[in-house]
Coordinates of C-alpha atoms and ligand atoms in Angstrom, one line a residue:
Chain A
X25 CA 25.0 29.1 12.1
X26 CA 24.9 31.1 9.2
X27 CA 27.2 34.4 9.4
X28 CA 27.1 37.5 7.1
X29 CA 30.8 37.0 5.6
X30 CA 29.2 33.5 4.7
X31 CA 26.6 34.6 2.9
X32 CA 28.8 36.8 0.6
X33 CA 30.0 34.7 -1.8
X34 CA 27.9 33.9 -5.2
X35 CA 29.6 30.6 -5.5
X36 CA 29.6 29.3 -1.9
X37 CA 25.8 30.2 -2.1
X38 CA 25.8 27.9 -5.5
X39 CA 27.6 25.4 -3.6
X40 CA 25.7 25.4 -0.6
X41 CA 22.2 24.9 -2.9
X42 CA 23.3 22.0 -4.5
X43 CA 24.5 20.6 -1.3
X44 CA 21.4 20.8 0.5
X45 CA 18.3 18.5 0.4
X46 CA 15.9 21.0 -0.7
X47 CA 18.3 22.7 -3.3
X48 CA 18.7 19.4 -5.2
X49 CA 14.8 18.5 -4.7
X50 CA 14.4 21.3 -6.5
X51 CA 16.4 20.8 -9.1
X52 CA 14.4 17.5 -9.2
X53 CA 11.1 19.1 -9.8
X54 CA 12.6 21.8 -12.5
X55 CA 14.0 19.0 -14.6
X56 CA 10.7 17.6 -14.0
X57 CA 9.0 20.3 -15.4
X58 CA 10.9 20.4 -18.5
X59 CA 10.5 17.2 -19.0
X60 CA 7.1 16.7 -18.9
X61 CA 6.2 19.7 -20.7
X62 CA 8.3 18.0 -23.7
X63 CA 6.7 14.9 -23.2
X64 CA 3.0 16.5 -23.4
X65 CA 4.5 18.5 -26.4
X66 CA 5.7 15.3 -27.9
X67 CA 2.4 13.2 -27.6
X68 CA 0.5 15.7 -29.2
X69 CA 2.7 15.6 -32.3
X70 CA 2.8 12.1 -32.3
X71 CA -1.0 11.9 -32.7
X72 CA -0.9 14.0 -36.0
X73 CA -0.3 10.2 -37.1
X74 CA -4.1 10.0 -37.0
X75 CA -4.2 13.0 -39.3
X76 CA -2.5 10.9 -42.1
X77 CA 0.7 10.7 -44.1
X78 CA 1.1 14.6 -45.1
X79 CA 0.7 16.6 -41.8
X80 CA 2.5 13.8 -40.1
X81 CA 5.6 14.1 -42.0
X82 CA 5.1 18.4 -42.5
X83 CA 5.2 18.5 -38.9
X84 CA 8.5 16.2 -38.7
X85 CA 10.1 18.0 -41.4
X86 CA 9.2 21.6 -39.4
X87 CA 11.2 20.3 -36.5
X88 CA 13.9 19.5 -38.5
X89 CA 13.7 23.4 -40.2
X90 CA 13.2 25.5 -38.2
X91 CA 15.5 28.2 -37.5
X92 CA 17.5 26.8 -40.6
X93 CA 18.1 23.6 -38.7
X94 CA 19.8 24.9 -35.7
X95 CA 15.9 24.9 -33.3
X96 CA 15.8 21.4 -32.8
X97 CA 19.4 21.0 -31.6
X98 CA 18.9 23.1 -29.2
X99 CA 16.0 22.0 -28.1
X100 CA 17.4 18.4 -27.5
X101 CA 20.4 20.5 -25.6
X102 CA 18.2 22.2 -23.1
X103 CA 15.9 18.2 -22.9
X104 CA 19.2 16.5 -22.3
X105 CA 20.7 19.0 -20.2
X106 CA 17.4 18.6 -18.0
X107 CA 17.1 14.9 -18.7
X108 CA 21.3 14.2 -17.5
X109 CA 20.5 16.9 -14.6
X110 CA 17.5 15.0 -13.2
X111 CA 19.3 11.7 -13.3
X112 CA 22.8 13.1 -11.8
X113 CA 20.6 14.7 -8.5
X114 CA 18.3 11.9 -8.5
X115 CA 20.6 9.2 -8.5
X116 CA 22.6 11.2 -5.3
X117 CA 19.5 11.7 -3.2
X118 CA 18.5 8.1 -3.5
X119 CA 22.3 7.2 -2.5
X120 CA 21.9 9.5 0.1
X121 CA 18.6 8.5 1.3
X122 CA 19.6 4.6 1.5
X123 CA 22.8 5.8 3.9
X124 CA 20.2 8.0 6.1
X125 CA 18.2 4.8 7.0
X126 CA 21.0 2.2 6.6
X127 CA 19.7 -0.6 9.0
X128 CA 16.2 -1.6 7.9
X129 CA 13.8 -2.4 10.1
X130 CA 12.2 -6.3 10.5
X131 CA 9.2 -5.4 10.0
X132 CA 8.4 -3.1 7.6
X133 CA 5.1 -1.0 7.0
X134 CA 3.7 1.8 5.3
X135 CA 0.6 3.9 6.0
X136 CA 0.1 5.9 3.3
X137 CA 2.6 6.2 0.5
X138 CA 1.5 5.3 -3.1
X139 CA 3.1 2.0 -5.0
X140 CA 4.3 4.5 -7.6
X141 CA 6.5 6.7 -5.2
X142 CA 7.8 3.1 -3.5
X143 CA 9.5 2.4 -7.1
X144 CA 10.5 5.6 -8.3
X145 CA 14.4 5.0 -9.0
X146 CA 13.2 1.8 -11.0
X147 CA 10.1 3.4 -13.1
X148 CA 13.0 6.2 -13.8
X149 CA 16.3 3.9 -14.6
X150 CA 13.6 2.0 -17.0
X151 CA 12.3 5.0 -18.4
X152 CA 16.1 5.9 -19.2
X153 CA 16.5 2.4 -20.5
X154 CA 13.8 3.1 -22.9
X155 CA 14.6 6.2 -24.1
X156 CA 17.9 4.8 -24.8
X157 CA 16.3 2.6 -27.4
X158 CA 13.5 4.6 -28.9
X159 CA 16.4 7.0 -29.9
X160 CA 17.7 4.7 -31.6
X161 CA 14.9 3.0 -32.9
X162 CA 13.4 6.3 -34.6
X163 CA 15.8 8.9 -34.0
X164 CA 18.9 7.6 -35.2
X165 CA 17.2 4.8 -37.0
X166 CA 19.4 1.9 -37.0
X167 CA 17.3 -0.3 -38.8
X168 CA 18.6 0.5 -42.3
X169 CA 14.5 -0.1 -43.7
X170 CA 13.1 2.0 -41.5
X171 CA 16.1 4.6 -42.2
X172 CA 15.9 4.5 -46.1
X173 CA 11.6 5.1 -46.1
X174 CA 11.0 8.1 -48.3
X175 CA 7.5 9.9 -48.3
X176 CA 5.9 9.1 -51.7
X177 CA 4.0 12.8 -51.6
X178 CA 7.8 14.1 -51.8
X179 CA 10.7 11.6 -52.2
X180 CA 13.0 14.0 -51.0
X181 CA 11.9 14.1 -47.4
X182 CA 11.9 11.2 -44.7
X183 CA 8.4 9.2 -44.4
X184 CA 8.4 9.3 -40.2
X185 CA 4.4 8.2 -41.0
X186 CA 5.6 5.1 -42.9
X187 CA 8.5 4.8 -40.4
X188 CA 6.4 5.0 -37.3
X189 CA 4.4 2.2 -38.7
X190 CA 7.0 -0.3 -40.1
X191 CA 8.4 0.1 -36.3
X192 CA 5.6 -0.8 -34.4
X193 CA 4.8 -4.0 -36.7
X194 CA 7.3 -6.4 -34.0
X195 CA 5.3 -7.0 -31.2
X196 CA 8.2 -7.9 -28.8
X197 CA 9.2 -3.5 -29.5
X198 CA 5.1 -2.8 -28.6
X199 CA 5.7 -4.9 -25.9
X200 CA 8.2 -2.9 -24.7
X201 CA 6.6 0.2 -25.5
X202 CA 4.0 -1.0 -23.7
X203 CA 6.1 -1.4 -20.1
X204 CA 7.9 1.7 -20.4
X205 CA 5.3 3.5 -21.1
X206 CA 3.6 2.5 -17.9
X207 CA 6.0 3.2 -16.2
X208 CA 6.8 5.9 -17.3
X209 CA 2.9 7.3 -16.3
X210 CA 3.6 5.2 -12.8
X211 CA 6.4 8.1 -12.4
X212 CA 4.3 10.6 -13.3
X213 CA 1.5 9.7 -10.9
X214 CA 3.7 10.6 -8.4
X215 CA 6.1 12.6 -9.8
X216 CA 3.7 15.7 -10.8
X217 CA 2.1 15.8 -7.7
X218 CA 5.6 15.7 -5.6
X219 CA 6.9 18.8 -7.9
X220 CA 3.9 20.9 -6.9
X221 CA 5.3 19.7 -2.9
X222 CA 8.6 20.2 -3.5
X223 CA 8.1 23.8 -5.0
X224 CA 6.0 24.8 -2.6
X225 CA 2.9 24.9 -4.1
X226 CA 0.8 22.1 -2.2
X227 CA -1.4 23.9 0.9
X228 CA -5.1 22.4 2.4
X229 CA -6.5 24.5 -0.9
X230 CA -4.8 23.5 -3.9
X231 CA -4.0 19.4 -2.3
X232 CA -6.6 18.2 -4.1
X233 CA -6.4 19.5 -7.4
X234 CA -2.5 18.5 -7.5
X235 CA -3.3 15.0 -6.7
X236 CA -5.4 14.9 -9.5
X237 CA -3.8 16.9 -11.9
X238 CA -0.8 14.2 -11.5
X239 CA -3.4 11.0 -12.3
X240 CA -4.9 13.3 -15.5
X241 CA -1.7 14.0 -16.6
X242 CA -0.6 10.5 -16.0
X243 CA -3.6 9.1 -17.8
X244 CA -3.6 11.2 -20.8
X245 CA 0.1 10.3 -21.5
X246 CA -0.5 6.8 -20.9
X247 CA -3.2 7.0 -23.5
X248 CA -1.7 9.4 -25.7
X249 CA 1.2 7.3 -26.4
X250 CA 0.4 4.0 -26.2
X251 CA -2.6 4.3 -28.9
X252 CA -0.3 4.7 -31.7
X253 CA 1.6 1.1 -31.0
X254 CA -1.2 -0.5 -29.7
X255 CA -3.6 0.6 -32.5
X256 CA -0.8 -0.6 -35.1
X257 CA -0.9 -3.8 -33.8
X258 CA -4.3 -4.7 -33.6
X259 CA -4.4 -3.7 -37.8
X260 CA -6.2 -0.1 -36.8
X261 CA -3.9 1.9 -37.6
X262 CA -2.5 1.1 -41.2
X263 CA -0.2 2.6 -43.7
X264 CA -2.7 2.3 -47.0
X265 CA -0.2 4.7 -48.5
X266 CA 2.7 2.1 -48.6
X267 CA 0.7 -0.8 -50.5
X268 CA -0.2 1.7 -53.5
X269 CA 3.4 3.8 -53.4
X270 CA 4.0 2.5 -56.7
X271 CA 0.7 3.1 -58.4
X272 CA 0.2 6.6 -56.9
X273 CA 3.7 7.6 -57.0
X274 CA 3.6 9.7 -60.2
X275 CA 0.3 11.0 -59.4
X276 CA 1.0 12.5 -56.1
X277 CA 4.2 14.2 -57.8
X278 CA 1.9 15.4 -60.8
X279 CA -0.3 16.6 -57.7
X280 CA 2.6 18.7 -56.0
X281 CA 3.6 20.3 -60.0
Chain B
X7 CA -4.5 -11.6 27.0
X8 CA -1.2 -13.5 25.8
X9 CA 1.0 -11.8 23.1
X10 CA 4.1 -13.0 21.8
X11 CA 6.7 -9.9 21.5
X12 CA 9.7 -10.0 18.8
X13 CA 11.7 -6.9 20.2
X14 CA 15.2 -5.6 19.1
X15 CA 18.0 -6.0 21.3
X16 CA 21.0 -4.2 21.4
X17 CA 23.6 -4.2 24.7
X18 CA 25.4 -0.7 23.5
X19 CA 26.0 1.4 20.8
X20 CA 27.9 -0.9 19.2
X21 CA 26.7 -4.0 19.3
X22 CA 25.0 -4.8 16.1
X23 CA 21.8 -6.3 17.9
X24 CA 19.0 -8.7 17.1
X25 CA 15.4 -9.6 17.5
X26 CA 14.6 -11.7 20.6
X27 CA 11.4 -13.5 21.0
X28 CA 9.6 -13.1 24.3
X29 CA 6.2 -14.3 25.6
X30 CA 3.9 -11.4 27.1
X31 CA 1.0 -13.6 29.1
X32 CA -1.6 -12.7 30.8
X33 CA -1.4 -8.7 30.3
X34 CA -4.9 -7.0 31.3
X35 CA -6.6 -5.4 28.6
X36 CA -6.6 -2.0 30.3
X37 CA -2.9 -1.6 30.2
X38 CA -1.0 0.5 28.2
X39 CA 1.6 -0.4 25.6
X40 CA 4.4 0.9 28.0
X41 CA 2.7 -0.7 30.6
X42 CA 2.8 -4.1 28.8
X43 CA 6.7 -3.7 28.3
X44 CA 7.4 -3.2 32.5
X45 CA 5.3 -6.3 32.9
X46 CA 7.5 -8.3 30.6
X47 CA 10.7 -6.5 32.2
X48 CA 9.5 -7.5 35.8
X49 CA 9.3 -10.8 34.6
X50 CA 12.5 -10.8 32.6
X51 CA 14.1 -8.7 36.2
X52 CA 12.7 -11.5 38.0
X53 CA 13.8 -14.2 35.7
X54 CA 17.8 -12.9 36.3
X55 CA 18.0 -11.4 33.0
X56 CA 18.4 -7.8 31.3
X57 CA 15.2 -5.4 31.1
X58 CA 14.1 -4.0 27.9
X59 CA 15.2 -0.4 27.9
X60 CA 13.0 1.8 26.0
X61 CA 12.5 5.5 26.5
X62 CA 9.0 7.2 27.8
X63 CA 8.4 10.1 30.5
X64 CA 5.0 11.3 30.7
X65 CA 3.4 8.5 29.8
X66 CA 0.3 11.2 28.9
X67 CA 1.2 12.2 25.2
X68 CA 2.7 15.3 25.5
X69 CA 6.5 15.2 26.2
X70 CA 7.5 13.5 22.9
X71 CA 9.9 11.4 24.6
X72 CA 8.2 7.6 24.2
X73 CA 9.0 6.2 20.8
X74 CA 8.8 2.5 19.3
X75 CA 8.4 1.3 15.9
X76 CA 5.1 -0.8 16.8
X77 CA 4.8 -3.7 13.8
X78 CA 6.2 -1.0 11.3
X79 CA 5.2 2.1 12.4
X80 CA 6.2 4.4 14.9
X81 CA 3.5 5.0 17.8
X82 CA 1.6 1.9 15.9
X83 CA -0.8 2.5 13.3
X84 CA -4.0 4.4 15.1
X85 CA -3.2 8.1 13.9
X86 CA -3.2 11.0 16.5
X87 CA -1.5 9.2 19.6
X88 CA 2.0 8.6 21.0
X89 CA 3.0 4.9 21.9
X90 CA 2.1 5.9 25.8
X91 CA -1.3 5.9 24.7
X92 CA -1.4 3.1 22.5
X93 CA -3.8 0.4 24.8
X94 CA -3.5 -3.6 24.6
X95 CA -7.5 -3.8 23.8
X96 CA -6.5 -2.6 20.3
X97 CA -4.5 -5.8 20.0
X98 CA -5.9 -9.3 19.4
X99 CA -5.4 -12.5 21.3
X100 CA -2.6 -14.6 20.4
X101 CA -1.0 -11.3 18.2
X102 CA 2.7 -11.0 17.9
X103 CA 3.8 -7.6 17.7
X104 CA 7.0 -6.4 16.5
X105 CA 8.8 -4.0 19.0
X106 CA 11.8 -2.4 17.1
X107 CA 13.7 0.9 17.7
X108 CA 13.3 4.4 15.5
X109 CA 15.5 3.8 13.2
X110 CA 17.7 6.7 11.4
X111 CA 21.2 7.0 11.1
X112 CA 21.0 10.7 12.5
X113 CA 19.4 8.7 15.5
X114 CA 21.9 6.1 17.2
X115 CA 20.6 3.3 19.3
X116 CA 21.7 4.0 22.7
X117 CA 20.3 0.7 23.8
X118 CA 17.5 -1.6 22.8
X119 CA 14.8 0.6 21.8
X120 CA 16.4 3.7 23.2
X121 CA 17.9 6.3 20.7
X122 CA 19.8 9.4 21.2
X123 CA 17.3 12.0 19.3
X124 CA 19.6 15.2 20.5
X125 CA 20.0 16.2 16.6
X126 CA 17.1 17.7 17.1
X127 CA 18.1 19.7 19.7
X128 CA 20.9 20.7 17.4
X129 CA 18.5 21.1 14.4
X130 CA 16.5 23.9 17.0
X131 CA 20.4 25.4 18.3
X132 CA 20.6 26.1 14.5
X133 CA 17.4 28.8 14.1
X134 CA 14.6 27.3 16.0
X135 CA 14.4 30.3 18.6
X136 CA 13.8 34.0 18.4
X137 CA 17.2 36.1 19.8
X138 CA 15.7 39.2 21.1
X139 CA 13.6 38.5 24.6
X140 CA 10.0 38.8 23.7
X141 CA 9.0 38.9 27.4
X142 CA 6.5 36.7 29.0
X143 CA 3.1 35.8 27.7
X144 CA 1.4 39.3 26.0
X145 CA -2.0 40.3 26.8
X146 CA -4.0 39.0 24.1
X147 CA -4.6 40.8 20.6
X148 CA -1.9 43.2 22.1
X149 CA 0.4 42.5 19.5
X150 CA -2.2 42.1 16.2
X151 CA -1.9 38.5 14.6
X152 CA -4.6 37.2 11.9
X153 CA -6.3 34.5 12.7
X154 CA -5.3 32.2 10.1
X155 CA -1.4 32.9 10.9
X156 CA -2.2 32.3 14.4
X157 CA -3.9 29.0 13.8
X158 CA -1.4 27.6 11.5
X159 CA 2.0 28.6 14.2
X160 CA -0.9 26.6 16.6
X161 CA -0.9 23.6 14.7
X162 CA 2.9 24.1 13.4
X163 CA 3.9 24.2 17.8
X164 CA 2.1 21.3 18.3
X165 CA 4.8 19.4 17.7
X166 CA 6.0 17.6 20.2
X167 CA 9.5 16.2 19.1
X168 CA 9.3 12.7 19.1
X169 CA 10.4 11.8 15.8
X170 CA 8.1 9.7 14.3
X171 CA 7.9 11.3 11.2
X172 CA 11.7 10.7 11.1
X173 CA 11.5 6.9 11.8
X174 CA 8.4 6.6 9.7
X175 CA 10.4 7.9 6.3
X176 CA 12.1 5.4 4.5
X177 CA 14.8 8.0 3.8
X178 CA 14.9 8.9 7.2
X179 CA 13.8 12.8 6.3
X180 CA 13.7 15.2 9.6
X181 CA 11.2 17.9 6.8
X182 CA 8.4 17.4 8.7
X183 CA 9.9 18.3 12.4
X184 CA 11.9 20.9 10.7
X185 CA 9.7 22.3 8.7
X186 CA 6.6 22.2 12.0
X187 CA 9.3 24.3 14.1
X188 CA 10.6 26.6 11.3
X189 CA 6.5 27.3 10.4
X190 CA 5.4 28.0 14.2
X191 CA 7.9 30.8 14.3
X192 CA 8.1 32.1 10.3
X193 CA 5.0 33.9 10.4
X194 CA 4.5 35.3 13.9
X195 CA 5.6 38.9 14.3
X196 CA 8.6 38.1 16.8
X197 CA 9.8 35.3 14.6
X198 CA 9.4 37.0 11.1
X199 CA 12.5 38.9 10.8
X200 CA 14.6 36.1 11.2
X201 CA 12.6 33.5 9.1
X202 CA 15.2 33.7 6.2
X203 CA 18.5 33.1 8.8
X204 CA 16.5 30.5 10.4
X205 CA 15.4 28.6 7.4
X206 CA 18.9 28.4 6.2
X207 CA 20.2 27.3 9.4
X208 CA 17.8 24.7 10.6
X209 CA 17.6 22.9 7.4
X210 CA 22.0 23.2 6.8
X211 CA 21.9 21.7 10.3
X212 CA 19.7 18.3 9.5
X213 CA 21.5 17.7 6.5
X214 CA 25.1 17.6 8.8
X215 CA 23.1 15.3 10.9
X216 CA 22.5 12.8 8.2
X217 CA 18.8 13.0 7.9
X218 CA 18.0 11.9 4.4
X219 CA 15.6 13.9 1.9
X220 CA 11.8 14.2 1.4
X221 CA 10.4 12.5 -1.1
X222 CA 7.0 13.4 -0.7
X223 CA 5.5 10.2 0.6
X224 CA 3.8 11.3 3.1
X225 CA 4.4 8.8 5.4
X226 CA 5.5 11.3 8.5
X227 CA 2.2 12.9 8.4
X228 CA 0.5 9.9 8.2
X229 CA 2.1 8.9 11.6
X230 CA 2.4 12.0 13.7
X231 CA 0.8 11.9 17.4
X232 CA -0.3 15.6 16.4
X233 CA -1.0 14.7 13.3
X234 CA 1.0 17.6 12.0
X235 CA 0.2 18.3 8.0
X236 CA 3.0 17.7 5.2
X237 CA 1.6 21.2 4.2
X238 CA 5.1 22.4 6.6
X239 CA 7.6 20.7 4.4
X240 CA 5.9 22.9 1.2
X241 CA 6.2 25.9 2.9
X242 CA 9.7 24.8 4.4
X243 CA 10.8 24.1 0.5
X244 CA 8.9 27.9 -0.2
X245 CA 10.7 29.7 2.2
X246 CA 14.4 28.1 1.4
X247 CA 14.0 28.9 -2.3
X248 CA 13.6 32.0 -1.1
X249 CA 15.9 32.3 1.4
X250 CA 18.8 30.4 -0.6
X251 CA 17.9 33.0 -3.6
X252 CA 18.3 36.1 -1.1
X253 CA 21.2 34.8 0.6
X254 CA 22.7 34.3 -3.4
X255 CA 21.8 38.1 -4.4
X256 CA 21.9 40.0 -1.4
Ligands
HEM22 C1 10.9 11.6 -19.4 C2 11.6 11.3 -18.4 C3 11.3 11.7 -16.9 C4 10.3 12.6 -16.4 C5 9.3 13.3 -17.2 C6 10.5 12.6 -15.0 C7 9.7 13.4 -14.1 C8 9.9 13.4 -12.8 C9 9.2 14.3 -11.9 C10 8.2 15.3 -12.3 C11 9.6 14.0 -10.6 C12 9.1 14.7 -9.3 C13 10.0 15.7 -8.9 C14 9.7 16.1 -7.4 O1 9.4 15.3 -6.6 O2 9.8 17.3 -7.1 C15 10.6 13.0 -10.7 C16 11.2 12.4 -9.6 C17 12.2 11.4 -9.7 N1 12.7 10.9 -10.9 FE1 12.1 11.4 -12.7 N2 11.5 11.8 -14.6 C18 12.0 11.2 -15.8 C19 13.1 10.4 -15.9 C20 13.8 9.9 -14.8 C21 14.9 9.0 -15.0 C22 15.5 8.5 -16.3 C23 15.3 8.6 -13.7 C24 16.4 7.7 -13.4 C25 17.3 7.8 -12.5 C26 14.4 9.3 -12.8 C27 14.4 9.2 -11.4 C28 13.6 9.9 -10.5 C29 13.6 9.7 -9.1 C30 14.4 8.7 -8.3 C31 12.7 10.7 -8.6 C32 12.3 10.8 -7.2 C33 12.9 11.9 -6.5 C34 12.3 12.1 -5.2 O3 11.2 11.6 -5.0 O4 12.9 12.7 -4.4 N3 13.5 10.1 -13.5 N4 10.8 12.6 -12.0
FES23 S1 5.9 9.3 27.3 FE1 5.6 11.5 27.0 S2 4.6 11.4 25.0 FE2 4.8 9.3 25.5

């Protein structure tokens, strides 16, 4: 039983949140939140690709400017504050879960879950697997080619357009776009949904719309991001730009005078 | 009709147990699942050996005391009944059917298929009552309740404590008994002034009892004899946000 000398203390009442099942779930769906929003945020700047070379690499070069330089760090602090949050509770309630039904039964059954909430710890632990990589891939850039790509319009500046290009030409790295990807939508189906759950939101009115709202968001992600690689590979999506660098080089610069 | 059963015994507590076959011949139609298991145990009495103990009362669908994971799922898979009212016509000739116990940490085997479910008797010690004596039943409308908060503490009481949705969970989550029993009394006039102490102490005491957390699967709802909507664990999840937050400020 809960006691008023109890409930006095700020920290206790702190300690007691993360403690419980609900507090962490939603921590869980917060994280969530944040997470998603950056990831509808990031597919729509990714598909400025289709816009060509200049906005492409204007819009890079913003991110990297803004607020003299000092926006987009804290952006990725708040993302990987969310991103190491949702891994830290998630990884505990799964521990905690496994210990709550420790002996299995023989014959096991479901009625109604989904196949996406059933693999939820493995579409997330690849997810992080991948993200892993495609920072270094086109954050960090360890491929010194893709690193040293310079946009002819304005030497000075990285070609991400170019960059995004050159990356996707290895199909084994689509490929594994491809999976993550998935995934990564696989999570979603059932992660957007269970946020609206865990905060409260879902009621005989609004069940419906959640449930789909999860699959749009899913789909639109899933499509969003995988056009880019998939559209490289199949030659649709081509950097014209790079094959007449040399010939339109001074041009473009007599352009920008 | 014969049936082959594969049913979990266990001799205590702490035995670690094991699925025995049995053979469950000639069993009329008309009988009911419990019924089918006190044929076999007259046999097995008759035989020399040790009856399967498994735990029912009423044998009606209203006491919440039957249980039984039937191939999988608790209370099998036809939605809206308890395992006492489970028939043998909705099996097949020649079926084998998996008899196993609920199975949740939080809910020790006390033998075979019976499990000590007191933590939720503990879970309801901790905030599932209202303090003050409201007296006996009012004269209706005497005290004013909308319609729609009446109906939803209706089909929030319903629940009759078996814990299905607990052995249905695969993480073992008591949110839908907790949050059924926290819901039939949060909104009523004589429970509302204790929602937020009640909130906090129901759900503190299923995590001590080892109950693992939602994860939205909906699995519990999908199985309860009252078929009790997951819509109670998202307004259990409302009302400790809020009661957490006002506990943290006030
Ligand atoms: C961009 C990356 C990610 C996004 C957008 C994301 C999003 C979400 C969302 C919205 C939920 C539902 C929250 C809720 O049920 O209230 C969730 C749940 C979950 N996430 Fe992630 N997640 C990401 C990465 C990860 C990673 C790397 C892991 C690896 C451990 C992970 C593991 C989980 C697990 C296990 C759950 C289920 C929790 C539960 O059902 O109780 N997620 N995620
Ligand atoms: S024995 Fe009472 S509900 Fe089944």
């Amino acid at each position: 039983m809960i006691n008023k000398s109890q409930m006095n203390s700020l920290g206790q009442s702190l300690l007691n949140f993360w403690r419980s099942s609900i507090g962490k779930k939603l921590i869980v769906a917060v994280t969530g939140i944040i997470l998603v929003g950056f990831l509808l945020a990031h597919m729509a700047g990714n598909l400025l690709v289709f816009q060509g070379r200049e906005p492409m690499n204007d819009y890079a070069y913003f991110l990297h400017h803004f607020l003299h330089g000092a926006g987009i760090w804290l952006f990725r602090l708040v993302l990987l504050g969310a991103f190491v949050l949702h891994i830290v509770t998630t990884i505990c309630l799964v521990r905690e879960n496994r210990a709550a039904r420790e002996e299995r039964y023989a014959c096991e059954a479901t009625v109604k879950a989904s196949g996406s909430s059933k693999i939820m710890i493995w579409s997330g632990l690849t997810v992080l697997g991948f993200v892993i990589f495609h920072i270094f891939h086109f954050t960090v850039r360890v491929d010194p080619d893709l690193a040293a790509m310079k946009d002819p319009l304005d030497p000075s500046r990285h070609d991400v357009y170019g960059m995004v290009i050159a990356g996707f030409q290895n199909p084994l790295v689509v490929l594994f776009y491809i999976i993550a990807v998935t995934l990564l939508c696989s999570h979603l189906r059932h992660g957007v949904a269970s946020l609206f759950q865990t905060l409260g939101f879902r009621s005989e009115k609004t069940r419906v719309a959640i449930g789909y709202l999860g699959i749009a968001i899913a789909i639109i992600l899933w499509l969003g991001f995988l056009s880019i690689p998939s559209l490289v590979t199949f030659g649709l999506l081509e950097d014209k730009g790079a094959a007449i660098e040399h010939s339109s080089h001074s041009t473009a610069s007599l352009l920008k005078c | 009709m014969n049936l082959t059963l594969k049913v979990w015994r266990q001799a205590h507590a702490n035995d670690t147990g094991s699925i025995e076959t049995y053979p469950a011949n000639d069993i009329p139609e008309e009988a009911s699942f419990l019924e089918m298991l006190d044929i076999v145990n007259e046999r097995i009495i008759e035989d020399g050996g040790d009856p399967i103990h498994f735990d029912h009362d009423c044998r009606e669908g209203i006491c919440g005391m039957c249980s039984l994971t039937i191939n999988g799922v608790p209370h099998t898979k036809d939605s809206g009944i308890t395992t006492c009212q489970v028939h043998m016509r909705k099996f097949r000739e020649g079926d084998t059917i998996w008899v196993e116990p609920f199975r949740a940490r939080a809910f020790p085997i006390v033998k075979d298929l019976m499990t000590d479910r007191s933590a939720f008797d503990r879970i309801i010690a901790a905030g599932g009552y209202i303090s003050v004596r409201t007296g006996s039943a009012p004269d209706a409308n005497s005290i004013p309740i909308s319609k729609d908060d009446a109906n939803d503490a209706f089909d929030a009481a319903a629940c009759i404590g078996c814990g299905a949705c607990v052995a249905a969970c695969k993480n073992a989550s008591a949110m839908l008994f907790v949050g059924a029993k926290a819901n039939h009394l949060n909104k009523l006039p004589q429970g509302e002034p204790e929602k937020d102490k009640r909130v906090l102490g129901m759900v503190r005491q299923m995590d001590a009892e080892g109950f693992g957390n939602c994860t939205n699967q909906y699995e519990c709802e999908g199985v309860c004899p009252k078929e009790i909507s997951a819509d109670v664990i998202a307004k259990l999840n409302r009302d400790y946000a809020a009661a957490a937050t006002r506990e943290a400020v006030e």
